[in-house]
Amino acid sequence: MERCDFCELPVGGGCACSLVRDGQGTRGQGAGAATGDAHLPGKAILISPRGVAHRPGCLHQSESEVKAPLWGWITDPDPRLWRRLSAGSPARATHGNTERVATRRCRSCDA
């Protein structure tokens, strides 16, 4: 199955990147994302299986998908961590799948 490099969702099966790029979609700012029975604060950093960091409420992932063992997350990150995050300054998950390491930020969440 082909996945979008931008949002990681299946192309033709949930990827809405063209809507976001064209200005028709907006990034949600939900209070938190579901992680099984727990809820994450809006400042949390979610780390996808592909090493991309997302924020809760991102339109590129479903709240029901954000759970261990596939995803990892950082519930109380340093406020500067989001901007520092890169291949040279990766972030490791502290909860969920703690083997997940983010090396890039979701472009939509970064806006």
GROMACS .gro file of N, CA and C in nm:
model
  333
    1MET      N    1   0.084  -0.116   0.000
    1MET     CA    2   0.000   0.000   0.000
    1MET      C    3   0.089   0.124   0.000
    2GLU      N    4   0.064   0.216  -0.093
    2GLU     CA    5   0.142   0.339  -0.103
    2GLU      C    6   0.096   0.438   0.002
    3ARG      N    7   0.192   0.496   0.074
    3ARG     CA    8   0.160   0.594   0.178
    3ARG      C    9   0.216   0.730   0.136
    4CYS      N   10   0.144   0.833   0.172
    4CYS     CA   11   0.184   0.969   0.142
    4CYS      C   12   0.307   1.006   0.226
    5ASP      N   13   0.408   1.064   0.163
    5ASP     CA   14   0.527   1.107   0.236
    5ASP      C   15   0.498   1.225   0.328
    6PHE      N   16   0.393   1.299   0.298
    6PHE     CA   17   0.359   1.417   0.377
    6PHE      C   18   0.284   1.380   0.504
    7CYS      N   19   0.178   1.299   0.491
    7CYS     CA   20   0.093   1.272   0.607
    7CYS      C   21   0.099   1.128   0.657
    8GLU      N   22   0.159   1.038   0.580
    8GLU     CA   23   0.174   0.898   0.617
    8GLU      C   24   0.047   0.814   0.602
    9LEU      N   25  -0.065   0.874   0.562
    9LEU     CA   26  -0.187   0.796   0.542
    9LEU      C   27  -0.184   0.732   0.404
   10PRO      N   28  -0.263   0.627   0.384
   10PRO     CA   29  -0.267   0.564   0.252
   10PRO      C   30  -0.316   0.661   0.146
   11VAL      N   31  -0.246   0.665   0.034
   11VAL     CA   32  -0.287   0.749  -0.078
   11VAL      C   33  -0.419   0.694  -0.131
   12GLY      N   34  -0.519   0.779  -0.140
   12GLY     CA   35  -0.651   0.737  -0.185
   12GLY      C   36  -0.732   0.669  -0.076
   13GLY      N   37  -0.679   0.663   0.044
   13GLY     CA   38  -0.750   0.597   0.153
   13GLY      C   39  -0.743   0.677   0.281
   14GLY      N   40  -0.757   0.808   0.271
   14GLY     CA   41  -0.754   0.891   0.391
   14GLY      C   42  -0.662   1.011   0.378
   15CYS      N   43  -0.570   1.008   0.283
   15CYS     CA   44  -0.478   1.120   0.264
   15CYS      C   45  -0.556   1.240   0.214
   16ALA      N   46  -0.544   1.351   0.286
   16ALA     CA   47  -0.613   1.474   0.248
   16ALA      C   48  -0.514   1.588   0.227
   17CYS      N   49  -0.392   1.555   0.194
   17CYS     CA   50  -0.289   1.657   0.181
   17CYS      C   51  -0.322   1.761   0.076
   18SER      N   52  -0.383   1.724  -0.033
   18SER     CA   53  -0.415   1.823  -0.135
   18SER      C   54  -0.515   1.924  -0.081
   19LEU      N   55  -0.603   1.882   0.009
   19LEU     CA   56  -0.697   1.977   0.069
   19LEU      C   57  -0.624   2.075   0.159
   20VAL      N   58  -0.530   2.028   0.235
   20VAL     CA   59  -0.454   2.115   0.325
   20VAL      C   60  -0.365   2.208   0.245
   21ARG      N   61  -0.297   2.158   0.146
   21ARG     CA   62  -0.207   2.240   0.065
   21ARG      C   63  -0.283   2.346  -0.011
   22ASP      N   64  -0.406   2.317  -0.052
   22ASP     CA   65  -0.485   2.413  -0.127
   22ASP      C   66  -0.557   2.513  -0.038
   23GLY      N   67  -0.539   2.500   0.094
   23GLY     CA   68  -0.601   2.592   0.186
   23GLY      C   69  -0.745   2.559   0.219
   24GLN      N   70  -0.795   2.445   0.175
   24GLN     CA   71  -0.932   2.407   0.201
   24GLN      C   72  -0.946   2.338   0.335
   25GLY      N   73  -0.838   2.285   0.388
   25GLY     CA   74  -0.842   2.218   0.518
   25GLY      C   75  -0.765   2.299   0.619
   26THR      N   76  -0.794   2.274   0.745
   26THR     CA   77  -0.722   2.343   0.850
   26THR      C   78  -0.681   2.243   0.955
   27ARG      N   79  -0.577   2.273   1.023
   27ARG     CA   80  -0.528   2.185   1.127
   27ARG      C   81  -0.611   2.205   1.252
   28GLY      N   82  -0.662   2.096   1.306
   28GLY     CA   83  -0.742   2.104   1.428
   28GLY      C   84  -0.653   2.125   1.548
   29GLN      N   85  -0.705   2.191   1.648
   29GLN     CA   86  -0.632   2.214   1.771
   29GLN      C   87  -0.708   2.152   1.886
   30GLY      N   88  -0.728   2.022   1.879
   30GLY     CA   89  -0.802   1.954   1.984
   30GLY      C   90  -0.728   1.959   2.116
   31ALA      N   91  -0.801   1.935   2.222
   31ALA     CA   92  -0.741   1.940   2.355
   31ALA      C   93  -0.650   1.822   2.379
   32GLY      N   94  -0.674   1.712   2.311
   32GLY     CA   95  -0.590   1.595   2.330
   32GLY      C   96  -0.624   1.488   2.231
   33ALA      N   97  -0.542   1.384   2.227
   33ALA     CA   98  -0.566   1.273   2.137
   33ALA      C   99  -0.585   1.147   2.219
   34ALA      N  100  -0.670   1.062   2.173
   34ALA     CA  101  -0.696   0.937   2.245
   34ALA      C  102  -0.578   0.843   2.232
   35THR      N  103  -0.546   0.777   2.340
   35THR     CA  104  -0.439   0.677   2.339
   35THR      C  105  -0.488   0.559   2.419
   36GLY      N  106  -0.581   0.487   2.364
   36GLY     CA  107  -0.644   0.380   2.440
   36GLY      C  108  -0.737   0.442   2.541
   37ASP      N  109  -0.711   0.421   2.670
   37ASP     CA  110  -0.794   0.478   2.775
   37ASP      C  111  -0.742   0.613   2.823
   38ALA      N  112  -0.621   0.653   2.782
   38ALA     CA  113  -0.562   0.777   2.829
   38ALA      C  114  -0.588   0.889   2.728
   39HIS      N  115  -0.568   1.011   2.770
   39HIS     CA  116  -0.579   1.126   2.681
   39HIS      C  117  -0.453   1.209   2.695
   40LEU      N  118  -0.407   1.261   2.581
   40LEU     CA  119  -0.284   1.339   2.581
   40LEU      C  120  -0.317   1.487   2.582
   41PRO      N  121  -0.236   1.567   2.651
   41PRO     CA  122  -0.256   1.711   2.648
   41PRO      C  123  -0.220   1.767   2.511
   42GLY      N  124  -0.272   1.883   2.479
   42GLY     CA  125  -0.247   1.946   2.349
   42GLY      C  126  -0.101   1.975   2.321
   43LYS      N  127  -0.018   1.986   2.424
   43LYS     CA  128   0.123   2.014   2.403
   43LYS      C  129   0.205   1.888   2.378
   44ALA      N  130   0.144   1.772   2.385
   44ALA     CA  131   0.215   1.645   2.365
   44ALA      C  132   0.270   1.637   2.223
   45ILE      N  133   0.374   1.556   2.207
   45ILE     CA  134   0.429   1.525   2.076
   45ILE      C  135   0.404   1.378   2.051
   46LEU      N  136   0.336   1.348   1.941
   46LEU     CA  137   0.306   1.211   1.901
   46LEU      C  138   0.410   1.168   1.800
   47ILE      N  139   0.458   1.044   1.811
   47ILE     CA  140   0.561   0.995   1.719
   47ILE      C  141   0.508   0.875   1.645
   48SER      N  142   0.498   0.891   1.514
   48SER     CA  143   0.441   0.787   1.428
   48SER      C  144   0.539   0.674   1.405
   49PRO      N  145   0.490   0.562   1.351
   49PRO     CA  146   0.579   0.451   1.319
   49PRO      C  147   0.688   0.487   1.218
   50ARG      N  148   0.667   0.594   1.140
   50ARG     CA  149   0.765   0.636   1.040
   50ARG      C  150   0.858   0.744   1.090
   51GLY      N  151   0.850   0.777   1.220
   51GLY     CA  152   0.942   0.875   1.279
   51GLY      C  153   0.905   1.019   1.256
   52VAL      N  154   0.777   1.045   1.230
   52VAL     CA  155   0.730   1.181   1.211
   52VAL      C  156   0.658   1.228   1.337
   53ALA      N  157   0.691   1.348   1.382
   53ALA     CA  158   0.627   1.405   1.501
   53ALA      C  159   0.499   1.477   1.460
   54HIS      N  160   0.393   1.453   1.535
   54HIS     CA  161   0.264   1.518   1.513
   54HIS      C  162   0.219   1.580   1.644
   55ARG      N  163   0.124   1.673   1.634
   55ARG     CA  164   0.059   1.732   1.751
   55ARG      C  165  -0.080   1.672   1.764
   56PRO      N  166  -0.135   1.661   1.885
   56PRO     CA  167  -0.274   1.616   1.900
   56PRO      C  168  -0.366   1.705   1.819
   57GLY      N  169  -0.462   1.644   1.752
   57GLY     CA  170  -0.555   1.718   1.668
   57GLY      C  171  -0.513   1.727   1.523
   58CYS      N  172  -0.397   1.673   1.489
   58CYS     CA  173  -0.350   1.676   1.350
   58CYS      C  174  -0.451   1.602   1.262
   59LEU      N  175  -0.483   1.661   1.149
   59LEU     CA  176  -0.579   1.599   1.057
   59LEU      C  177  -0.521   1.481   0.982
   60HIS      N  178  -0.390   1.459   0.992
   60HIS     CA  179  -0.325   1.352   0.916
   60HIS      C  180  -0.324   1.218   0.986
   61GLN      N  181  -0.379   1.210   1.105
   61GLN     CA  182  -0.387   1.081   1.173
   61GLN      C  183  -0.515   1.077   1.254
   62SER      N  184  -0.568   0.959   1.266
   62SER     CA  185  -0.690   0.938   1.342
   62SER      C  186  -0.655   0.914   1.487
   63GLU      N  187  -0.735   0.972   1.577
   63GLU     CA  188  -0.709   0.953   1.719
   63GLU      C  189  -0.710   0.805   1.757
   64SER      N  190  -0.791   0.726   1.688
   64SER     CA  191  -0.798   0.584   1.720
   64SER      C  192  -0.671   0.509   1.681
   65GLU      N  193  -0.590   0.565   1.592
   65GLU     CA  194  -0.465   0.503   1.550
   65GLU      C  195  -0.351   0.530   1.647
   66VAL      N  196  -0.362   0.635   1.725
   66VAL     CA  197  -0.253   0.677   1.814
   66VAL      C  198  -0.258   0.598   1.943
   67LYS      N  199  -0.191   0.483   1.939
   67LYS     CA  200  -0.182   0.399   2.058
   67LYS      C  201  -0.063   0.305   2.043
   68ALA      N  202  -0.014   0.260   2.156
   68ALA     CA  203   0.094   0.162   2.155
   68ALA      C  204   0.037   0.030   2.104
   69PRO      N  205   0.111  -0.052   2.039
   69PRO     CA  206   0.255  -0.046   2.021
   69PRO      C  207   0.299   0.027   1.895
   70LEU      N  208   0.206   0.078   1.815
   70LEU     CA  209   0.246   0.146   1.692
   70LEU      C  210   0.306   0.283   1.716
   71TRP      N  211   0.248   0.362   1.800
   71TRP     CA  212   0.289   0.499   1.823
   71TRP      C  213   0.358   0.515   1.957
   72GLY      N  214   0.438   0.618   1.966
   72GLY     CA  215   0.496   0.661   2.092
   72GLY      C  216   0.461   0.807   2.110
   73TRP      N  217   0.481   0.861   2.229
   73TRP     CA  218   0.451   1.001   2.252
   73TRP      C  219   0.530   1.055   2.370
   74ILE      N  220   0.538   1.186   2.372
   74ILE     CA  221   0.601   1.259   2.482
   74ILE      C  222   0.492   1.346   2.540
   75THR      N  223   0.451   1.320   2.663
   75THR     CA  224   0.336   1.391   2.720
   75THR      C  225   0.369   1.531   2.769
   76ASP      N  226   0.489   1.554   2.817
   76ASP     CA  227   0.525   1.685   2.871
   76ASP      C  228   0.661   1.726   2.817
   77PRO      N  229   0.667   1.758   2.685
   77PRO     CA  230   0.796   1.790   2.624
   77PRO      C  231   0.846   1.928   2.666
   78ASP      N  232   0.976   1.944   2.657
   78ASP     CA  233   1.036   2.076   2.673
   78ASP      C  234   0.969   2.167   2.569
   79PRO      N  235   0.932   2.289   2.604
   79PRO     CA  236   0.863   2.378   2.510
   79PRO      C  237   0.942   2.405   2.382
   80ARG      N  238   1.073   2.393   2.387
   80ARG     CA  239   1.156   2.419   2.269
   80ARG      C  240   1.183   2.294   2.185
   81LEU      N  241   1.140   2.176   2.233
   81LEU     CA  242   1.170   2.051   2.164
   81LEU      C  243   1.113   2.048   2.023
   82TRP      N  244   0.991   2.095   2.006
   82TRP     CA  245   0.926   2.090   1.874
   82TRP      C  246   1.012   2.159   1.768
   83ARG      N  247   1.062   2.276   1.796
   83ARG     CA  248   1.143   2.351   1.697
   83ARG      C  249   1.281   2.290   1.677
   84ARG      N  250   1.335   2.227   1.779
   84ARG     CA  251   1.468   2.164   1.768
   84ARG      C  252   1.464   2.033   1.692
   85LEU      N  253   1.348   1.969   1.688
   85LEU     CA  254   1.335   1.835   1.634
   85LEU      C  255   1.384   1.827   1.488
   86SER      N  256   1.480   1.738   1.464
   86SER     CA  257   1.536   1.717   1.329
   86SER      C  258   1.618   1.588   1.333
   87ALA      N  259   1.676   1.554   1.218
   87ALA     CA  260   1.760   1.435   1.215
   87ALA      C  261   1.881   1.453   1.307
   88GLY      N  262   1.928   1.576   1.321
   88GLY     CA  263   2.041   1.604   1.408
   88GLY      C  264   2.003   1.618   1.555
   89SER      N  265   1.873   1.634   1.581
   89SER     CA  266   1.824   1.649   1.718
   89SER      C  267   1.694   1.569   1.732
   90PRO      N  268   1.704   1.436   1.730
   90PRO     CA  269   1.584   1.352   1.736
   90PRO      C  270   1.521   1.352   1.875
   91ALA      N  271   1.394   1.313   1.879
   91ALA     CA  272   1.322   1.303   2.007
   91ALA      C  273   1.271   1.161   2.023
   92ARG      N  274   1.299   1.100   2.138
   92ARG     CA  275   1.254   0.964   2.168
   92ARG      C  276   1.128   0.969   2.252
   93ALA      N  277   1.034   0.881   2.219
   93ALA     CA  278   0.909   0.871   2.294
   93ALA      C  279   0.936   0.832   2.439
   94THR      N  280   0.859   0.890   2.529
   94THR     CA  281   0.871   0.857   2.671
   94THR      C  282   0.756   0.768   2.717
   95HIS      N  283   0.653   0.755   2.634
   95HIS     CA  284   0.536   0.673   2.666
   95HIS      C  285   0.491   0.599   2.540
   96GLY      N  286   0.404   0.501   2.558
   96GLY     CA  287   0.361   0.421   2.443
   96GLY      C  288   0.478   0.336   2.398
   97ASN      N  289   0.506   0.336   2.268
   97ASN     CA  290   0.621   0.264   2.215
   97ASN      C  291   0.744   0.353   2.232
   98THR      N  292   0.821   0.327   2.336
   98THR     CA  293   0.936   0.412   2.367
   98THR      C  294   1.055   0.389   2.273
   99GLU      N  295   1.039   0.298   2.178
   99GLU     CA  296   1.143   0.279   2.075
   99GLU      C  297   1.125   0.378   1.960
  100ARG      N  298   1.012   0.447   1.955
  100ARG     CA  299   0.986   0.543   1.847
  100ARG      C  300   1.072   0.668   1.867
  101VAL      N  301   1.133   0.711   1.756
  101VAL     CA  302   1.217   0.830   1.756
  101VAL      C  303   1.171   0.918   1.640
  102ALA      N  304   1.142   1.045   1.669
  102ALA     CA  305   1.101   1.139   1.565
  102ALA      C  306   1.224   1.216   1.516
  103THR      N  307   1.235   1.224   1.384
  103THR     CA  308   1.346   1.298   1.324
  103THR      C  309   1.296   1.411   1.235
  104ARG      N  310   1.164   1.423   1.220
  104ARG     CA  311   1.107   1.533   1.140
  104ARG      C  312   0.967   1.563   1.192
  105ARG      N  313   0.921   1.685   1.164
  105ARG     CA  314   0.790   1.731   1.208
  105ARG      C  315   0.690   1.723   1.093
  106CYS      N  316   0.567   1.692   1.126
  106CYS     CA  317   0.458   1.696   1.029
  106CYS      C  318   0.446   1.841   0.980
  107ARG      N  319   0.443   1.861   0.850
  107ARG     CA  320   0.436   1.996   0.796
  107ARG      C  321   0.307   2.067   0.833
  108SER      N  322   0.201   1.994   0.842
  108SER     CA  323   0.073   2.054   0.878
  108SER      C  324   0.073   2.098   1.024
  109CYS      N  325   0.127   2.015   1.111
  109CYS     CA  326   0.135   2.049   1.254
  109CYS      C  327   0.232   2.165   1.276
  110ASP      N  328   0.328   2.179   1.187
  110ASP     CA  329   0.433   2.280   1.202
  110ASP      C  330   0.386   2.419   1.160
  111ALA      N  331   0.273   2.425   1.092
  111ALA     CA  332   0.223   2.553   1.040
  111ALA      C  333   0.175   2.645   1.150
   0.00000   0.00000   0.00000
